[in-house]
């Protein structure tokens, strides 16, 4: 029974699962926390990875491994392989002005055509421009740029300041597609965009082919890894026609497409996936916390909140919640606030408020599905995952609001499982 290891190095924590390739069963697992913040020393990830792998029983009996991780984060390395400054994560918004500068210089349509993306503060390219403009001494020292999962793969293979082989950095097409300087259609880096952002060329991780691997110091096969959304889709077994709807702190809606997607409006990010297809994605800011705040307002548990929502009729008797509690990204309304309308003596009940909260949250995610449909992406089935998907009310109301058949897979570490599936493919 060959054993493989899959890792999810997310924003909040590192999860490691050991999978028996003959059965697909998880036989061991481990976990470690990451520090809070939008700017983090990557060494904290390295220590968490070591802790999680140790808790999962070590690598001693593992034949292959792969790491999935949070997308977009900037890990800047100097010529000695040392990290230059804390990594700027996907949720660090200080580069919003840099994103606009890049759009002004190249145009949104040009960016979308060349990279599948229109710059926003999340993407790596905007963080490079911010570094150039605000920390020029650090920018000048950059010899290589990696993403979180690239850097962890490099370190676990035995590289780092003690063995600074920058040309051993590797990545996969899904994570490369979230940088803003890689073309998912050609499969090549757009170095003109990279130089325009940072001011000079650097070493970038080699993008491994789907069936390609490298090895670690012990000769184990090492997969390319993947960005978290692509790894989750792989772990779920998503196929063309599927859309993965993740209801966590924020929401994501991503579909499996057989063709590359370019959206000059920037609503849909034209990522690649980890299986050779593409992963157009829409992100929303308001998801599970819409339910959390409404349940707290009503003074009920999540189970009681679900019961209330299901006792109300569809449409909540006209009570409508627009749940922009933290602004919104889709649509792009960063300064918007939430609003409750349609209040009458008849409609203003606890049951209707609970129903309006669930429907409002799902309509926000449904706007993401509409954006995918507008680009001609066929959608046949929604796979509902994340903490919010555990609500009975959400599960039962979702098909009506989303206009799709909905399946709710068993809760699981799907990013880590996707990484393990990739590792397992290397030994079959």
Short mmCIF file of N, CA and C in Angstrom, two decimals, residues 36-122:
data_model
loop_
_atom_site.label_atom_id
_atom_site.label_comp_id
_atom_site.label_asym_id
_atom_site.label_seq_id
_atom_site.Cartn_x
_atom_site.Cartn_y
_atom_site.Cartn_z
N UNK A 36 -1.59 35.04 12.52
CA UNK A 36 -2.53 35.94 11.88
C UNK A 36 -1.77 37.04 11.14
N UNK A 37 -2.49 37.75 10.28
CA UNK A 37 -1.91 38.90 9.61
C UNK A 37 -1.91 38.75 8.11
N UNK A 38 -1.68 39.85 7.44
CA UNK A 38 -1.61 39.86 5.98
C UNK A 38 -0.17 39.94 5.49
N UNK A 39 0.77 40.00 6.40
CA UNK A 39 2.19 40.02 6.09
C UNK A 39 2.87 39.08 7.08
N UNK A 40 3.47 37.99 6.59
CA UNK A 40 3.92 36.91 7.46
C UNK A 40 5.33 36.47 7.06
N UNK A 41 6.16 36.18 8.07
CA UNK A 41 7.49 35.62 7.82
C UNK A 41 7.30 34.18 7.32
N UNK A 42 7.76 33.85 6.11
CA UNK A 42 7.57 32.49 5.61
C UNK A 42 8.16 31.40 6.50
N UNK A 43 9.12 31.76 7.35
CA UNK A 43 9.67 30.75 8.26
C UNK A 43 8.58 30.17 9.16
N UNK A 44 7.55 30.97 9.45
CA UNK A 44 6.44 30.46 10.26
C UNK A 44 5.72 29.33 9.52
N UNK A 45 5.59 29.44 8.20
CA UNK A 45 4.98 28.37 7.41
C UNK A 45 5.86 27.12 7.43
N UNK A 46 7.17 27.35 7.35
CA UNK A 46 8.12 26.24 7.33
C UNK A 46 8.05 25.45 8.63
N UNK A 47 8.00 26.16 9.76
CA UNK A 47 7.91 25.48 11.04
C UNK A 47 6.56 24.77 11.18
N UNK A 48 5.48 25.39 10.69
CA UNK A 48 4.16 24.75 10.76
C UNK A 48 4.13 23.50 9.88
N UNK A 49 4.76 23.57 8.71
CA UNK A 49 4.82 22.39 7.83
C UNK A 49 5.53 21.25 8.54
N UNK A 50 6.65 21.54 9.17
CA UNK A 50 7.39 20.50 9.89
C UNK A 50 6.54 19.91 11.01
N UNK A 51 5.83 20.77 11.74
CA UNK A 51 4.98 20.29 12.84
C UNK A 51 3.86 19.41 12.31
N UNK A 52 3.21 19.84 11.23
CA UNK A 52 2.09 19.08 10.68
C UNK A 52 2.55 17.73 10.14
N UNK A 53 3.68 17.71 9.45
CA UNK A 53 4.20 16.44 8.91
C UNK A 53 4.60 15.50 10.04
N UNK A 54 5.23 16.04 11.07
CA UNK A 54 5.60 15.21 12.23
C UNK A 54 4.35 14.62 12.87
N UNK A 55 3.31 15.45 13.03
CA UNK A 55 2.06 14.96 13.62
C UNK A 55 1.41 13.89 12.74
N UNK A 56 1.67 13.96 11.43
CA UNK A 56 1.12 12.97 10.50
C UNK A 56 2.01 11.75 10.35
N UNK A 57 3.04 11.64 11.18
CA UNK A 57 3.84 10.42 11.19
C UNK A 57 5.12 10.47 10.39
N UNK A 58 5.53 11.66 9.93
CA UNK A 58 6.80 11.88 9.22
C UNK A 58 6.72 11.40 7.77
N UNK A 59 7.82 11.62 7.07
CA UNK A 59 7.91 11.24 5.65
C UNK A 59 8.57 9.88 5.44
N UNK A 60 8.90 9.19 6.52
CA UNK A 60 9.75 8.00 6.40
C UNK A 60 9.17 6.94 5.47
N UNK A 61 7.85 6.73 5.50
CA UNK A 61 7.24 5.68 4.67
C UNK A 61 6.48 6.24 3.48
N UNK A 62 6.73 7.50 3.15
CA UNK A 62 6.05 8.19 2.05
C UNK A 62 6.83 8.00 0.75
N UNK A 63 6.12 7.70 -0.35
CA UNK A 63 6.80 7.51 -1.63
C UNK A 63 6.71 8.74 -2.52
N UNK A 64 5.73 9.63 -2.26
CA UNK A 64 5.59 10.84 -3.07
C UNK A 64 4.80 11.86 -2.25
N UNK A 65 5.00 13.13 -2.55
CA UNK A 65 4.27 14.17 -1.82
C UNK A 65 4.07 15.39 -2.71
N UNK A 66 3.11 16.22 -2.29
CA UNK A 66 2.77 17.42 -3.04
C UNK A 66 2.16 18.43 -2.08
N UNK A 67 2.36 19.71 -2.38
CA UNK A 67 1.88 20.78 -1.50
C UNK A 67 0.92 21.70 -2.26
N UNK A 68 -0.27 21.88 -1.70
CA UNK A 68 -1.18 22.91 -2.16
C UNK A 68 -1.13 24.07 -1.19
N UNK A 69 -1.45 25.26 -1.66
CA UNK A 69 -1.34 26.39 -0.75
C UNK A 69 -2.06 27.63 -1.21
N UNK A 70 -2.13 28.60 -0.28
CA UNK A 70 -2.75 29.88 -0.57
C UNK A 70 -2.09 30.53 -1.78
N UNK A 71 -2.90 31.12 -2.63
CA UNK A 71 -2.40 31.71 -3.86
C UNK A 71 -1.88 33.12 -3.66
N UNK A 72 -1.11 33.59 -4.63
CA UNK A 72 -0.76 34.99 -4.85
C UNK A 72 0.32 35.57 -3.93
N UNK A 73 0.57 34.98 -2.76
CA UNK A 73 1.49 35.59 -1.80
C UNK A 73 2.89 35.76 -2.38
N UNK A 74 3.52 36.87 -2.06
CA UNK A 74 4.85 37.21 -2.60
C UNK A 74 5.94 36.77 -1.63
N UNK A 75 6.75 35.79 -2.04
CA UNK A 75 7.95 35.39 -1.32
C UNK A 75 9.14 35.84 -2.16
N UNK A 76 9.82 36.90 -1.72
CA UNK A 76 10.95 37.48 -2.46
C UNK A 76 12.26 36.95 -1.89
N UNK A 77 13.09 36.40 -2.76
CA UNK A 77 14.36 35.80 -2.35
C UNK A 77 15.53 36.58 -2.95
N UNK A 78 16.63 36.67 -2.17
CA UNK A 78 17.84 37.27 -2.72
C UNK A 78 18.71 36.19 -3.34
N UNK A 79 19.88 36.56 -3.81
CA UNK A 79 20.74 35.62 -4.51
C UNK A 79 21.25 34.49 -3.64
N UNK A 80 21.21 34.66 -2.33
CA UNK A 80 21.66 33.62 -1.41
C UNK A 80 20.53 32.69 -0.98
N UNK A 81 19.33 32.92 -1.54
CA UNK A 81 18.20 32.09 -1.18
C UNK A 81 17.49 32.52 0.08
N UNK A 82 17.88 33.66 0.65
CA UNK A 82 17.25 34.16 1.87
C UNK A 82 16.00 34.97 1.54
N UNK A 83 15.01 34.89 2.42
CA UNK A 83 13.79 35.69 2.27
C UNK A 83 14.13 37.14 2.61
N UNK A 84 13.75 38.05 1.73
CA UNK A 84 14.13 39.46 1.87
C UNK A 84 13.26 40.19 2.89
N UNK A 85 11.98 39.91 2.88
CA UNK A 85 11.04 40.57 3.80
C UNK A 85 9.86 39.64 4.04
N UNK A 86 9.02 39.98 5.01
CA UNK A 86 7.82 39.19 5.23
C UNK A 86 7.03 39.07 3.93
N UNK A 87 6.42 37.91 3.74
CA UNK A 87 5.59 37.68 2.55
C UNK A 87 4.32 38.52 2.63
N UNK A 88 3.96 39.15 1.53
CA UNK A 88 2.69 39.86 1.43
C UNK A 88 1.65 38.86 0.92
N UNK A 89 0.59 38.65 1.71
CA UNK A 89 -0.38 37.61 1.38
C UNK A 89 -1.47 38.14 0.45
N UNK A 90 -2.29 37.22 -0.03
CA UNK A 90 -3.38 37.55 -0.96
C UNK A 90 -4.31 38.60 -0.38
N UNK A 91 -4.48 38.61 0.96
CA UNK A 91 -5.44 39.51 1.58
C UNK A 91 -4.82 40.81 2.06
N UNK A 92 -3.58 41.06 1.64
CA UNK A 92 -2.93 42.34 1.95
C UNK A 92 -3.28 43.34 0.85
N UNK A 93 -3.97 44.41 1.21
CA UNK A 93 -4.53 45.32 0.20
C UNK A 93 -3.68 46.56 -0.05
N UNK A 94 -2.48 46.61 0.52
CA UNK A 94 -1.68 47.83 0.36
C UNK A 94 -1.29 48.09 -1.09
N UNK A 95 -1.38 47.07 -1.95
CA UNK A 95 -0.98 47.25 -3.35
C UNK A 95 -2.14 47.63 -4.26
N UNK A 96 -3.26 48.10 -3.70
CA UNK A 96 -4.40 48.47 -4.53
C UNK A 96 -4.03 49.60 -5.50
N UNK A 97 -3.28 50.58 -5.02
CA UNK A 97 -2.85 51.67 -5.90
C UNK A 97 -1.93 51.18 -6.99
N UNK A 98 -1.06 50.22 -6.66
CA UNK A 98 -0.16 49.65 -7.66
C UNK A 98 -0.94 48.91 -8.73
N UNK A 99 -2.02 48.24 -8.33
CA UNK A 99 -2.87 47.54 -9.30
C UNK A 99 -3.45 48.53 -10.30
N UNK A 100 -3.93 49.65 -9.81
CA UNK A 100 -4.51 50.65 -10.71
C UNK A 100 -3.45 51.24 -11.61
N UNK A 101 -2.24 51.45 -11.09
CA UNK A 101 -1.16 51.97 -11.92
C UNK A 101 -0.87 51.04 -13.09
N UNK A 102 -0.84 49.74 -12.82
CA UNK A 102 -0.56 48.77 -13.88
C UNK A 102 -1.68 48.75 -14.92
N UNK A 103 -2.93 48.86 -14.45
CA UNK A 103 -4.04 48.92 -15.39
C UNK A 103 -3.93 50.18 -16.25
N UNK A 104 -3.59 51.30 -15.64
CA UNK A 104 -3.45 52.55 -16.39
C UNK A 104 -2.35 52.43 -17.45
N UNK A 105 -1.29 51.70 -17.15
CA UNK A 105 -0.16 51.59 -18.07
C UNK A 105 -0.44 50.64 -19.24
N UNK A 106 -1.14 49.54 -18.97
CA UNK A 106 -1.31 48.51 -20.00
C UNK A 106 -2.75 48.39 -20.50
N UNK A 107 -3.71 48.75 -19.66
CA UNK A 107 -5.11 48.59 -20.02
C UNK A 107 -5.66 47.27 -19.52
N UNK A 108 -6.89 47.27 -19.06
CA UNK A 108 -7.51 46.06 -18.52
C UNK A 108 -7.63 44.97 -19.59
N UNK A 109 -8.03 45.36 -20.79
CA UNK A 109 -8.20 44.37 -21.86
C UNK A 109 -6.88 43.71 -22.22
N UNK A 110 -5.80 44.50 -22.25
CA UNK A 110 -4.49 43.95 -22.57
C UNK A 110 -4.04 42.96 -21.50
N UNK A 111 -4.24 43.31 -20.25
CA UNK A 111 -3.89 42.40 -19.16
C UNK A 111 -4.70 41.12 -19.25
N UNK A 112 -6.00 41.24 -19.47
CA UNK A 112 -6.85 40.06 -19.54
C UNK A 112 -6.43 39.15 -20.69
N UNK A 113 -6.07 39.75 -21.82
CA UNK A 113 -5.66 38.95 -22.98
C UNK A 113 -4.35 38.23 -22.73
N UNK A 114 -3.43 38.90 -22.01
CA UNK A 114 -2.09 38.33 -21.82
C UNK A 114 -1.97 37.40 -20.62
N UNK A 115 -2.84 37.57 -19.62
CA UNK A 115 -2.69 36.80 -18.39
C UNK A 115 -3.99 36.16 -17.89
N UNK A 116 -5.13 36.51 -18.49
CA UNK A 116 -6.40 36.03 -17.99
C UNK A 116 -6.90 36.79 -16.78
N UNK A 117 -6.16 37.81 -16.33
CA UNK A 117 -6.48 38.56 -15.13
C UNK A 117 -6.49 40.05 -15.41
N UNK A 118 -7.21 40.79 -14.59
CA UNK A 118 -7.08 42.24 -14.50
C UNK A 118 -6.56 42.52 -13.09
N UNK A 119 -5.47 43.26 -12.94
CA UNK A 119 -4.84 43.40 -11.62
C UNK A 119 -5.77 43.91 -10.54
N UNK A 120 -5.70 43.24 -9.40
CA UNK A 120 -6.28 43.72 -8.14
C UNK A 120 -5.21 43.49 -7.08
N UNK A 121 -5.47 44.01 -5.89
CA UNK A 121 -4.44 43.96 -4.84
C UNK A 121 -4.05 42.54 -4.45
N UNK A 122 -4.90 41.55 -4.74
CA UNK A 122 -4.59 40.16 -4.37
C UNK A 122 -3.37 39.62 -5.11
#
